[in-house]
Tab-separated table of C-alpha atoms in Angstrom:
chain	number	residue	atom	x	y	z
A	1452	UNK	CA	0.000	0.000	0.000
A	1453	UNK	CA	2.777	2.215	0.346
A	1454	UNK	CA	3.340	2.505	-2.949
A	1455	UNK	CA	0.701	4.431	-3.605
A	1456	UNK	CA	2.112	7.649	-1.948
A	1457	UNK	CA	3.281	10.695	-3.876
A	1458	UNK	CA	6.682	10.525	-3.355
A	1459	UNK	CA	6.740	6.965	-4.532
A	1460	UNK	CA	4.741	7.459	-7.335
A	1461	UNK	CA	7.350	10.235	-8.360
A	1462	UNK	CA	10.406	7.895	-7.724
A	1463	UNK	CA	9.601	5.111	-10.345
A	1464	UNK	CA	8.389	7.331	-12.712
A	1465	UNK	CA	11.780	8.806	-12.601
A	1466	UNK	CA	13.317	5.786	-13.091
A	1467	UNK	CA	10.743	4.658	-15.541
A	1468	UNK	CA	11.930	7.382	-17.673
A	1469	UNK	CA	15.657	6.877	-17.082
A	1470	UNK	CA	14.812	3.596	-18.371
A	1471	UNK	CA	13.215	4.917	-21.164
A	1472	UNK	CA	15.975	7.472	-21.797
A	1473	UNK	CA	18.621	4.770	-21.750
A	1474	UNK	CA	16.409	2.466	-24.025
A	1475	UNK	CA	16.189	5.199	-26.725
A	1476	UNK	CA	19.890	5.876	-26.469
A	1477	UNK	CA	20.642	2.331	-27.300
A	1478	UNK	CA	18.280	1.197	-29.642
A	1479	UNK	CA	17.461	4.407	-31.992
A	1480	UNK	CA	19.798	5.308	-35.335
A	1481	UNK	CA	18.661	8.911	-35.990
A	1482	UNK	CA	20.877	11.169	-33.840
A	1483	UNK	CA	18.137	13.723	-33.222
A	1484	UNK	CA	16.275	10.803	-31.784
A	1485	UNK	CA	19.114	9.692	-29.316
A	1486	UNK	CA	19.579	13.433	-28.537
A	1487	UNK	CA	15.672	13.535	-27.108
A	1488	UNK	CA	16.424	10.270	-25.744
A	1489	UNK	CA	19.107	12.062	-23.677
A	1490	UNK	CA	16.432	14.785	-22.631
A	1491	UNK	CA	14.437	12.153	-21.391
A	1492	UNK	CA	17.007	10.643	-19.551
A	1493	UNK	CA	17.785	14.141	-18.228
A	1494	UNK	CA	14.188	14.926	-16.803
A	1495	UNK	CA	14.084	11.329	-15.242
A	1496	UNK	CA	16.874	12.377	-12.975
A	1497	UNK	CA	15.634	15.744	-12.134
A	1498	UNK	CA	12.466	14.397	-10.611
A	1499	UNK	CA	14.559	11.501	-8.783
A	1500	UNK	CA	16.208	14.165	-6.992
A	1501	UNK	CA	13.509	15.987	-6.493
A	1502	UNK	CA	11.511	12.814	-4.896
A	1503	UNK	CA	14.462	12.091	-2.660
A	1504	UNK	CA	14.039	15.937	-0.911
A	1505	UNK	CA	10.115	15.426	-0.401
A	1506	UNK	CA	8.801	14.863	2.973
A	1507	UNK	CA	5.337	14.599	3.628
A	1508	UNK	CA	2.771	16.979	5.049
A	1509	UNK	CA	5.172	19.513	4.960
A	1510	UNK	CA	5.569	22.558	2.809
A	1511	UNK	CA	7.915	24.524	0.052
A	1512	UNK	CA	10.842	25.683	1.416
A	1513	UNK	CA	9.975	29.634	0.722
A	1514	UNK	CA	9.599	31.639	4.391
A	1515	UNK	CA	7.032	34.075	3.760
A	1516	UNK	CA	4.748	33.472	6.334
A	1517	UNK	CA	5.392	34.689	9.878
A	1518	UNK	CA	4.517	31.067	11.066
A	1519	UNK	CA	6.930	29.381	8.908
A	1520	UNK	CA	9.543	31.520	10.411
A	1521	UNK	CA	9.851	29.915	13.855
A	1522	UNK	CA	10.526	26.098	14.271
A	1523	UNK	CA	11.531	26.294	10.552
A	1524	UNK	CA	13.190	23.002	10.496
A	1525	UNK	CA	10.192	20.867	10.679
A	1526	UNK	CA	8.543	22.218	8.950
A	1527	UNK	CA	9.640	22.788	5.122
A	1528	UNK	CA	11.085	20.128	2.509
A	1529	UNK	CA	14.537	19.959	1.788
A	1530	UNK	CA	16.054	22.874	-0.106
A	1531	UNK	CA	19.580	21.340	-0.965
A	1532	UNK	CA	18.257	19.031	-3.887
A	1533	UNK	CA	15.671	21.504	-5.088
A	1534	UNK	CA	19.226	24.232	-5.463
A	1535	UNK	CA	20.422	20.853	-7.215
A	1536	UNK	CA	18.095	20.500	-9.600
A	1537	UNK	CA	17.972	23.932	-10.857
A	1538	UNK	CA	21.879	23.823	-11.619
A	1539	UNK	CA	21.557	20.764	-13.449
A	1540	UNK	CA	18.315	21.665	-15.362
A	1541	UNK	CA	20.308	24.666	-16.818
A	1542	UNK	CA	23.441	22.706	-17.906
A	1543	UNK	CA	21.340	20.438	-19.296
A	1544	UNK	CA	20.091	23.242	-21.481
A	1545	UNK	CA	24.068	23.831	-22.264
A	1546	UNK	CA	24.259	20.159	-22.966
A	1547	UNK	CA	21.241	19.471	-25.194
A	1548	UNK	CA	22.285	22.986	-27.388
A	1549	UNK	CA	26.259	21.607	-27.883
A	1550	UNK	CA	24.640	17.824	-28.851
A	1551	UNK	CA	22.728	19.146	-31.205
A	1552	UNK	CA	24.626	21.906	-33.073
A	1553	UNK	CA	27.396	18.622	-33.312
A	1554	UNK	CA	24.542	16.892	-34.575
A	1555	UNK	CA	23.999	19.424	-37.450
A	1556	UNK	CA	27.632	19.778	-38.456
A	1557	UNK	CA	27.738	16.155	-38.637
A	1558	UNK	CA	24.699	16.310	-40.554
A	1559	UNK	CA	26.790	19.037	-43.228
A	1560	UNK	CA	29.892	16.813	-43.545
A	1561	UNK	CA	27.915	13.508	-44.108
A	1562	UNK	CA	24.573	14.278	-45.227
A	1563	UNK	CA	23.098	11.557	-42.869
A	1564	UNK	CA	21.947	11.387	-39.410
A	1565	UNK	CA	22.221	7.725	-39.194
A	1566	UNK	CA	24.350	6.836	-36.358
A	1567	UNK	CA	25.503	3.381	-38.303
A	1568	UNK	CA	27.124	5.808	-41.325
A	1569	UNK	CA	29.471	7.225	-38.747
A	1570	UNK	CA	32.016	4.285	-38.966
A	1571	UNK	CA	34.976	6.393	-39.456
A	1572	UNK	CA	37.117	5.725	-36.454
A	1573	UNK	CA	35.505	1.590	-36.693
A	1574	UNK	CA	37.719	-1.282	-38.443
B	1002	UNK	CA	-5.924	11.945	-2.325
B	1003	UNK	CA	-6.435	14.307	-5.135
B	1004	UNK	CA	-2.614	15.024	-4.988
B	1005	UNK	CA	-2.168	11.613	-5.222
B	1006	UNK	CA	-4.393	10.899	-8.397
B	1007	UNK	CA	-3.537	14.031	-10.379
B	1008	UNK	CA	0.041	12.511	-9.939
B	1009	UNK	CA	-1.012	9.052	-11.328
B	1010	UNK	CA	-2.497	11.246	-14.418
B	1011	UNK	CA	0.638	13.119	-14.676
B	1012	UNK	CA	2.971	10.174	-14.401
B	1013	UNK	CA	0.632	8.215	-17.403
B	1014	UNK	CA	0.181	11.190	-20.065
B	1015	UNK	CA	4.674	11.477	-19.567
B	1016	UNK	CA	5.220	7.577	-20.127
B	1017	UNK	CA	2.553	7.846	-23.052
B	1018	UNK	CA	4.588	10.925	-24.014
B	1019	UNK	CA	7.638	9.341	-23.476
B	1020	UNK	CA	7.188	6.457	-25.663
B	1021	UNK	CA	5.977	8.803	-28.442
B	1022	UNK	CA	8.980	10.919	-28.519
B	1023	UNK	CA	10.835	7.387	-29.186
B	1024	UNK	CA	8.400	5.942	-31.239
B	1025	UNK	CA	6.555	7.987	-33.804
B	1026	UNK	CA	7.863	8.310	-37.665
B	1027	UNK	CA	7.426	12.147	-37.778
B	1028	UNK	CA	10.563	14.071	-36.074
B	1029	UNK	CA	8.526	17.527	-35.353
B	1030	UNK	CA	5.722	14.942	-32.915
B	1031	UNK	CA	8.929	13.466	-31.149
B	1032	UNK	CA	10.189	16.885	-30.477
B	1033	UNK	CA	7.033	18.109	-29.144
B	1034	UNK	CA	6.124	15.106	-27.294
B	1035	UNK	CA	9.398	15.603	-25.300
B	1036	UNK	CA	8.729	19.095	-24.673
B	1037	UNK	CA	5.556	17.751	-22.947
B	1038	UNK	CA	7.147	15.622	-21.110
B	1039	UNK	CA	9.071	18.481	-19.157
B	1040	UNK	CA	5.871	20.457	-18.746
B	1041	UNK	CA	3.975	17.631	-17.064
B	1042	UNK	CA	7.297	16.906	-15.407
B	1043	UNK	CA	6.924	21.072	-13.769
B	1044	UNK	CA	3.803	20.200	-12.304
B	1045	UNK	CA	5.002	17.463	-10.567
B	1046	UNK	CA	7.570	19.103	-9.327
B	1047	UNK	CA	4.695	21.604	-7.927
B	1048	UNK	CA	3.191	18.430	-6.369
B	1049	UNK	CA	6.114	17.891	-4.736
B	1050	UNK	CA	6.531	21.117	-3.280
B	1051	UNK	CA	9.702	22.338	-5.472
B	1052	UNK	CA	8.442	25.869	-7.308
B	1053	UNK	CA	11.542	26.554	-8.074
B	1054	UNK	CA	12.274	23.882	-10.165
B	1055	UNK	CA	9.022	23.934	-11.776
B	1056	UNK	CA	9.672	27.364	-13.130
B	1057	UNK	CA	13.241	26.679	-14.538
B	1058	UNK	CA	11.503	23.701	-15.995
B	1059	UNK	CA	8.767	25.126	-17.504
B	1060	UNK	CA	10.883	28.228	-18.733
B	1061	UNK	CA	13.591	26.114	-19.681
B	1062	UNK	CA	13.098	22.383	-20.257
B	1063	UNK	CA	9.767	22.806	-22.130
B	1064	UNK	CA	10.601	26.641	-23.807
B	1065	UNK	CA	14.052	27.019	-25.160
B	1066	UNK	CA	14.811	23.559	-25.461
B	1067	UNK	CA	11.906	22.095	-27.887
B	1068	UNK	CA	13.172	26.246	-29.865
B	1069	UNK	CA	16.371	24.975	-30.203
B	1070	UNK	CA	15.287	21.011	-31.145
B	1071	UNK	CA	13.180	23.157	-33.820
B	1072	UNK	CA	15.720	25.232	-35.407
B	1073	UNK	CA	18.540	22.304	-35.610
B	1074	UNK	CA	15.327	20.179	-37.533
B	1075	UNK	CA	14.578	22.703	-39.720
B	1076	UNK	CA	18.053	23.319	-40.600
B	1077	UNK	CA	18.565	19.780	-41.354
B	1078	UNK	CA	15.675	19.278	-43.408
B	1079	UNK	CA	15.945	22.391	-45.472
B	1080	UNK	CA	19.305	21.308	-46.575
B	1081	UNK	CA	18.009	17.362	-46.959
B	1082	UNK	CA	15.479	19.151	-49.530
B	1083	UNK	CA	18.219	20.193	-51.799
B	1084	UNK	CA	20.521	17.072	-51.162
C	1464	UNK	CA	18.354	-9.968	-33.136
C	1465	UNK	CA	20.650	-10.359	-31.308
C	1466	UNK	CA	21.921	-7.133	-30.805
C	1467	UNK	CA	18.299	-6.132	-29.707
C	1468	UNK	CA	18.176	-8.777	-27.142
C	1469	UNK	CA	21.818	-7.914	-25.686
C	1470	UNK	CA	20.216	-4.263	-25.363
C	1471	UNK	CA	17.342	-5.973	-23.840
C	1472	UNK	CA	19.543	-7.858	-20.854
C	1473	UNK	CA	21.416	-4.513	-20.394
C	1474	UNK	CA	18.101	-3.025	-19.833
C	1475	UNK	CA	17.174	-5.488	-17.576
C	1476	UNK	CA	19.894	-4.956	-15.259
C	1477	UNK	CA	19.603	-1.680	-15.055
C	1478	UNK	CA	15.485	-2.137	-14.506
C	1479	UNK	CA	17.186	-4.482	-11.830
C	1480	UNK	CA	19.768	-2.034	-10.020
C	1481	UNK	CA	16.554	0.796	-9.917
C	1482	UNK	CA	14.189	-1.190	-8.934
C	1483	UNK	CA	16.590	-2.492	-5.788
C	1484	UNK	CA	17.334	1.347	-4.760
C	1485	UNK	CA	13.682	2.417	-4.785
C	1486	UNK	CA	13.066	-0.516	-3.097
C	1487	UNK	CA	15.789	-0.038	-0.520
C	1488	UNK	CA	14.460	3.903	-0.109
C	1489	UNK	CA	12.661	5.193	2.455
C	1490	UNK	CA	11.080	8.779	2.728
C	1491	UNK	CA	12.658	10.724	4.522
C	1492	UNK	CA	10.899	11.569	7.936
C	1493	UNK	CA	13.144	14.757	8.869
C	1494	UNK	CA	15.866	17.001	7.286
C	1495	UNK	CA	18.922	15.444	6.645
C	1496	UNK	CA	21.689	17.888	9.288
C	1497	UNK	CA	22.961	19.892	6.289
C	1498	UNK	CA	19.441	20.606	5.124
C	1499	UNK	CA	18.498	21.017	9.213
C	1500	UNK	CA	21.146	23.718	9.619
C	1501	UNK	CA	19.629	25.614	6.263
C	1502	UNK	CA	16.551	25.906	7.378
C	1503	UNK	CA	17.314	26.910	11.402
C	1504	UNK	CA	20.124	29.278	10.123
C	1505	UNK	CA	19.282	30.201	7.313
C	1506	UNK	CA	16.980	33.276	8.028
C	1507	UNK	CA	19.296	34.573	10.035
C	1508	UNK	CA	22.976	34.172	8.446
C	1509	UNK	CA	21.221	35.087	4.710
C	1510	UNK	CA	18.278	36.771	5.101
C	1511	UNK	CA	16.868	35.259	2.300
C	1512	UNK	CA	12.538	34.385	2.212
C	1513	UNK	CA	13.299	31.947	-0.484
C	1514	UNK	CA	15.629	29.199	1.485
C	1515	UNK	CA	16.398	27.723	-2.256
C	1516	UNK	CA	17.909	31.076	-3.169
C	1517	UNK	CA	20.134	31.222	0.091
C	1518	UNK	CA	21.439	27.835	-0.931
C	1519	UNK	CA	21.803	28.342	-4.499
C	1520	UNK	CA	23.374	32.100	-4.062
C	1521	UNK	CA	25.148	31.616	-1.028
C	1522	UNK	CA	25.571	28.265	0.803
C	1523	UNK	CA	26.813	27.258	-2.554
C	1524	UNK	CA	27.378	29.991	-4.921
C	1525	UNK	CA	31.052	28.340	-5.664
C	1526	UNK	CA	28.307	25.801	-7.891
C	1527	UNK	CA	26.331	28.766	-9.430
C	1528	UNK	CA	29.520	30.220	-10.815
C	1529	UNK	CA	31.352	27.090	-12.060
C	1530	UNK	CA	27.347	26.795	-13.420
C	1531	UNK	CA	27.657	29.568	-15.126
C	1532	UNK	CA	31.308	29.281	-16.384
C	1533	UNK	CA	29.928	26.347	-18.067
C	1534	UNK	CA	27.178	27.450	-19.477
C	1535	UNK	CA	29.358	30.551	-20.866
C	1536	UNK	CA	31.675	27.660	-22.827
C	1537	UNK	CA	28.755	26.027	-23.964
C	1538	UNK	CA	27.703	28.971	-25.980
C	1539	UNK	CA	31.306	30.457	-26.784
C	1540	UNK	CA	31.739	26.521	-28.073
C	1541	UNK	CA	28.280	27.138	-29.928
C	1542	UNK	CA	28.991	29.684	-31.274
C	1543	UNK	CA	32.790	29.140	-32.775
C	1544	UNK	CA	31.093	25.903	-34.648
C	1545	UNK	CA	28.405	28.139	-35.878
C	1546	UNK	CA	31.128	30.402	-37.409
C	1547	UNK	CA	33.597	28.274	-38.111
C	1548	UNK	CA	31.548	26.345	-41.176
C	1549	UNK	CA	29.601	29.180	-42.048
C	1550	UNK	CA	31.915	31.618	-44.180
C	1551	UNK	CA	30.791	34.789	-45.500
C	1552	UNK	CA	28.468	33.786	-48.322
C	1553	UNK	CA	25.679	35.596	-49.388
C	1554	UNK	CA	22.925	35.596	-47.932
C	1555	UNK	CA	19.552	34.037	-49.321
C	1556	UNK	CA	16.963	35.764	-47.392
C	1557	UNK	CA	14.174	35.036	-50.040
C	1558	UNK	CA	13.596	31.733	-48.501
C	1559	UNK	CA	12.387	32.399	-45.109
C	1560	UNK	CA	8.440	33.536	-45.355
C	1561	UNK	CA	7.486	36.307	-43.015
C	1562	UNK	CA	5.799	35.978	-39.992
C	1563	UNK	CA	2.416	36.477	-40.022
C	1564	UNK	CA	0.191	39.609	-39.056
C	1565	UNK	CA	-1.223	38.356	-35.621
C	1566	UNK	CA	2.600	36.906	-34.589
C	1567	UNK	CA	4.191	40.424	-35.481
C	1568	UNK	CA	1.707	42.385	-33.729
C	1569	UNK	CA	1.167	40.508	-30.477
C	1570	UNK	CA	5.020	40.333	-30.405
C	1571	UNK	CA	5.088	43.833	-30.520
C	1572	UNK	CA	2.814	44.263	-27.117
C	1573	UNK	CA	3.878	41.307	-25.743
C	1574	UNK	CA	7.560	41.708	-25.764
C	1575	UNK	CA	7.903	44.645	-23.273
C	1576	UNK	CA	5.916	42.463	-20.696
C	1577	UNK	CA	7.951	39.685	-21.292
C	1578	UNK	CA	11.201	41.778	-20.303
C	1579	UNK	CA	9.715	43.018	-17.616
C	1580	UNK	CA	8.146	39.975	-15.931
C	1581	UNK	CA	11.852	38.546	-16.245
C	1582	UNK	CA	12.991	41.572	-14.588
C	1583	UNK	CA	10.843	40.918	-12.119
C	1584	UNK	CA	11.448	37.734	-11.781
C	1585	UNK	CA	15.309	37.829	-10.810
C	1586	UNK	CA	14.875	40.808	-8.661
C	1587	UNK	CA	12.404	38.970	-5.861
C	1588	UNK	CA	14.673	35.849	-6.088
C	1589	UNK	CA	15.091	36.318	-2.817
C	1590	UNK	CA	11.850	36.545	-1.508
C	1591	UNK	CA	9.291	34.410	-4.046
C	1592	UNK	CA	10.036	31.204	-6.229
C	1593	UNK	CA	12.227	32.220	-9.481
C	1594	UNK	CA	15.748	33.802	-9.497
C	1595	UNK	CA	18.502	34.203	-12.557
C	1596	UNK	CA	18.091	31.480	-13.942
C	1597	UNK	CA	14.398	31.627	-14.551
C	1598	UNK	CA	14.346	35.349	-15.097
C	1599	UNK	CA	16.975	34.962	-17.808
C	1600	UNK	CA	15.625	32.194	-19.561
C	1601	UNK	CA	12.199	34.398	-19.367
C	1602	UNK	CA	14.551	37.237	-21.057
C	1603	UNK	CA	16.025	34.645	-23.775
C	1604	UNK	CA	12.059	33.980	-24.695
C	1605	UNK	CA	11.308	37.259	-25.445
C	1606	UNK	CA	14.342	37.594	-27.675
C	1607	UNK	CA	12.856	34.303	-29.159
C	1608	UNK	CA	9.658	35.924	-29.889
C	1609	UNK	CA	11.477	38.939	-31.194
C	1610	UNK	CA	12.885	36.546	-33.598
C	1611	UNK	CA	10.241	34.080	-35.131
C	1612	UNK	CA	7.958	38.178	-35.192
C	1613	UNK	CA	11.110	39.303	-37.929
C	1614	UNK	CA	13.049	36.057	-38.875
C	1615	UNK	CA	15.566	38.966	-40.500
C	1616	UNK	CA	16.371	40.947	-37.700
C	1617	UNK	CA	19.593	39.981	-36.146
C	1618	UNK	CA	20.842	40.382	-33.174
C	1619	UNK	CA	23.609	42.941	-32.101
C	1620	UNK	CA	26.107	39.878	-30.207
C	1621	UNK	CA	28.332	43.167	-29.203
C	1622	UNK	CA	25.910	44.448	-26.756
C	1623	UNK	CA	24.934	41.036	-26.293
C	1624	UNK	CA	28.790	40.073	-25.529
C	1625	UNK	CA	29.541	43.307	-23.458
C	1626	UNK	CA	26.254	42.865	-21.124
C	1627	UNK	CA	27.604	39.137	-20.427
C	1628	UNK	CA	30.790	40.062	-19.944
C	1629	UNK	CA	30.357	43.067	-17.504
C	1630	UNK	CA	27.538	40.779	-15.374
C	1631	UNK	CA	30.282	37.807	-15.285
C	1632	UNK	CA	33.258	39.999	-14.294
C	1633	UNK	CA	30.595	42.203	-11.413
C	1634	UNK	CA	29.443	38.491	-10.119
C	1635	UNK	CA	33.045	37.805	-9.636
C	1636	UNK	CA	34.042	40.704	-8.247
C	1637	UNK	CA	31.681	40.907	-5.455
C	1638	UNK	CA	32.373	37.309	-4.499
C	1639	UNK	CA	36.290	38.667	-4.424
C	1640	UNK	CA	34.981	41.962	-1.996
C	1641	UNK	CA	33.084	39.160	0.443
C	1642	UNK	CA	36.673	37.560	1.049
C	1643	UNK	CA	37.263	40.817	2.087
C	1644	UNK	CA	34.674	42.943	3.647
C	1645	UNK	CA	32.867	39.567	5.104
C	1646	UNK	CA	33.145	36.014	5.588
C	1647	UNK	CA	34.633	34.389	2.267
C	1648	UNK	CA	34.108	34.211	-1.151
C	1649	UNK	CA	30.107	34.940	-2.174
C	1650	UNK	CA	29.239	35.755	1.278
C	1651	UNK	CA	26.370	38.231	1.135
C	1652	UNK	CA	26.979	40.175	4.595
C	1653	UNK	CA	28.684	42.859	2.551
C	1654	UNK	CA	25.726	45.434	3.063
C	1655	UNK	CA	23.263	45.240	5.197
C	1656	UNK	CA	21.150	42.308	6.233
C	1657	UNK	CA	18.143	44.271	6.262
C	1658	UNK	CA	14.498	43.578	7.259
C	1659	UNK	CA	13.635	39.820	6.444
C	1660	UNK	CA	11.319	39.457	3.738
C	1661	UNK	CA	11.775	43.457	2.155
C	1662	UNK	CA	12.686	44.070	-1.230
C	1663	UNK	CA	16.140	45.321	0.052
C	1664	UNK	CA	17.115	42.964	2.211
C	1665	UNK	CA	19.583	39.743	2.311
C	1666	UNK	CA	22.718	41.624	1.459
C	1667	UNK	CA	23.933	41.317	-2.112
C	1668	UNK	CA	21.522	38.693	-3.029
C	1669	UNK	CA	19.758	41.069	-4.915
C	1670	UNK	CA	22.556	42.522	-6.659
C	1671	UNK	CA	24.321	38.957	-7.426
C	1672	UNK	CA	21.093	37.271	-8.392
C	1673	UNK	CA	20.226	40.471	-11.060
C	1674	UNK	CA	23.896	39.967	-12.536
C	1675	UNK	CA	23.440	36.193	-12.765
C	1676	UNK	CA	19.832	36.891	-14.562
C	1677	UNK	CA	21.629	38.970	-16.810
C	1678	UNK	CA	24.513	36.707	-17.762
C	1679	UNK	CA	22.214	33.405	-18.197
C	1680	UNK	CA	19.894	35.736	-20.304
C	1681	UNK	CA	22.409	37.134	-22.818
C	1682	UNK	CA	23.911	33.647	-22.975
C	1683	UNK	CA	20.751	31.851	-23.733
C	1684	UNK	CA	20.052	35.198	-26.496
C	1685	UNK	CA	23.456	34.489	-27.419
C	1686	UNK	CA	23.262	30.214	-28.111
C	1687	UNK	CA	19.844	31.319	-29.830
C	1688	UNK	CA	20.965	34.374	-31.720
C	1689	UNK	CA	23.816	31.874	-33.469
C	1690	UNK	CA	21.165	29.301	-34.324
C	1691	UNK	CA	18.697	31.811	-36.233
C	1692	UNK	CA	21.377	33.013	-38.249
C	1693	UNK	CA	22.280	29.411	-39.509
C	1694	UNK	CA	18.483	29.592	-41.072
C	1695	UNK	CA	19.806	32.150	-43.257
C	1696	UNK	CA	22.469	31.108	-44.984
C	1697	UNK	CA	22.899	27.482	-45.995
């Protein structure tokens, strides 16, 4: 039964979609496919993260009620993976932009996006 | 309780989404369907108490990134049309 | 085949190793001692409403900058490709079709709000959910919009370049004046504490957090900016 609880629910769906993620990266040729594949992946880990901070019956870590000021500790989730998260989601931004602007000068030297063409550095 | 089913919604519509992005034949769908995934994704996070996150991901995850997906795919078909 | 079904045992273990740690985790019941001494400090070393901001800012600024040095080589990286391949040839202009009437005009009113709501957005980091990095990317969509309104317009990457630059070197700087004037690098008890929960409060969180909104804003204009000019010229 306690499965069925937010934070669980949260959890495997994160790792459903790492799954996923990883699943894509193996298995599909097209490069822009992997690259979303990698997105994927990405989000999956985000809201991991995010599950692990998440205690119940408790609310978002943002003081701006006088009663949340005193005896904060009990009451607020955790803030460190939250100030995780952010970070990563904006690398990942970085990340995604630099895979894919490689994926489009690949694309101008070979005129494919197949991922089994690029056999250059294979013998 | 209606935390807990909106979340069971959420976490359906981003597998269904997820297995789109993999799965369908048209590039443009994938790309979008991803970029759903990260908005469903930032109202989780607002389930679980994290508005931070849900506004970089909305902004970010589900904004510039599907912009950017769409201007590398247009590039690349528009020179595949005069291949 | 069989390539698919050694993907498919890779999978597996992996579905294996996940499932173990989920099963194996249990919610936590109270805040782990770094997050305890956050949230009981916190208000009063920082001064910051938003907890995430104090950490983000200030328990760990030393992230947000290596964050941001990163995210500065991702687009110098993005855009030396960009330039690299694309020599001077002329430009064929003819094949883009204009936006259309409703896109250019709503851009037009819809622009200024945009800037502003990012604005807003990074300057009550401190107090409700948002900060530079949302507020930026909020400034990088209106230059989007600006954009896809005029697909010929093009961005001036000078102003673009010196607005990043100045931001990066200011962030930097006032991390160098806490060694100094405070605690250590990034500390924000430079000024004033102030009244918790005012406008002008937590120190230089402010002031760091409107410098890191600009930076991730012109560098996000700046990846984008190099990507719309590739649609010109083949």
């Amino acid at each position: 039964m306690h499965w069925f609880s937010l934070e669980y629910i949260a959890m495997n769906l994160g790792f459903l979609l790492i799954l996923i993620g990883l699943w894509g990266i193996i298995t599909r040729k097209n490069i822009l496919r992997i690259i979303i594949s990698f997105s994927l992946f990405d989000t999956g880990t985000h809201i991991v993260i995010v599950a692990i901070g998440y205690i119940r019956n408790r609310t978002a870590p943002i003081l701006d009620t006088l009663a949340l000021q005193k005896d904060t500790a009990s009451k607020i989730v955790d803030p460190l993976p939250q100030a995780l998260v952010l970070t990563a989601i904006v690398i990942g931004l970085g990340v995604t932009a630099l895979l894919l602007v490689y994926a489009m000068k690949l694309f101008e030297t070979k005129k494919t996006l197949d991922i089994h063409r690029f056999n250059d550095l294979k013998w | 309780m209606i935390y807990l089913i909106i979340s069971i919604v959420l976490g359906i519509i981003i597998l269904i989404m997820a297995f789109i992005a993999l799965y369908h034949r048209n590039l443009k769908v994938a790309i979008l369907s991803a970029g759903v995934v990260s908005l469903f994704a930032s109202i989780l996070y607002l389930l679980l108490d994290a508005p931070d996150v849900a506004l970089t991901e909305a902004a970010i995850g589900s904004g510039l990134t599907t912009i950017i997906f769409f201007y590398v795919l247009n590039k690349i078909q528009r020179n595949d049309a005069e291949k | 085949m069989l390539r698919n079904s050694l993907f498919l045992i890779v999978l597996a273990a992996f579905a294996v190793i996940a499932f173990t740690l989920v099963n194996a985790w249990h919610p936590a019941e109270s805040l782990s001692p770094v997050a305890e001494h956050y949230a009981t400090n916190g208000p009063t070393e920082v001064g910051a409403a938003n907890l995430v901001t104090a950490v983000v800012v200030t328990y760990r600024g030393f992230d947000t900058l290596g964050e941001v040095t990163i995210l500065f080589v991702t687009a110098a990286i993005i855009g030396f490709f960009l330039s690299l391949f694309h020599s001077e040839s002329p430009e064929q202009t003819d094949r883009l079709m204009p936006a259309s009437e409703i896109l250019s005009t709503a851009s037009k009113l819809l622009i200024p709000f945009m800037l502003v709501l990012g604005i807003y957005v990074f300057v009550n980091g401190h107090l409700t959910p948002g900060g530079g990095f949302q507020g930026g990317a909020i400034i990088a969509s209106a230059f989007v919009l600006l954009l896809l309104a005029d697909p010929l317009s093009k961005l001036n990457h000078r102003i673009i370049a010196m607005v990043e630059s100045v931001s990066g070197v200011a962030f930097v700087l006032i991390g160098l004046l806490g060694i100094f004037l405070a605690g250590g690098f990034l500390d924000n008890r430079i000024l004033d504490l102030g009244t918790f929960g005012a406008l002008l409060s937590a120190g230089v969180i402010p002031l760091l957090y409107i410098f890191i909104g600009l930076k991730v804003g012109s560098e996000l204009t700046n990846i984008i900016g190099h990507l719309q000019q590739t649609q010109k010229n083949r």
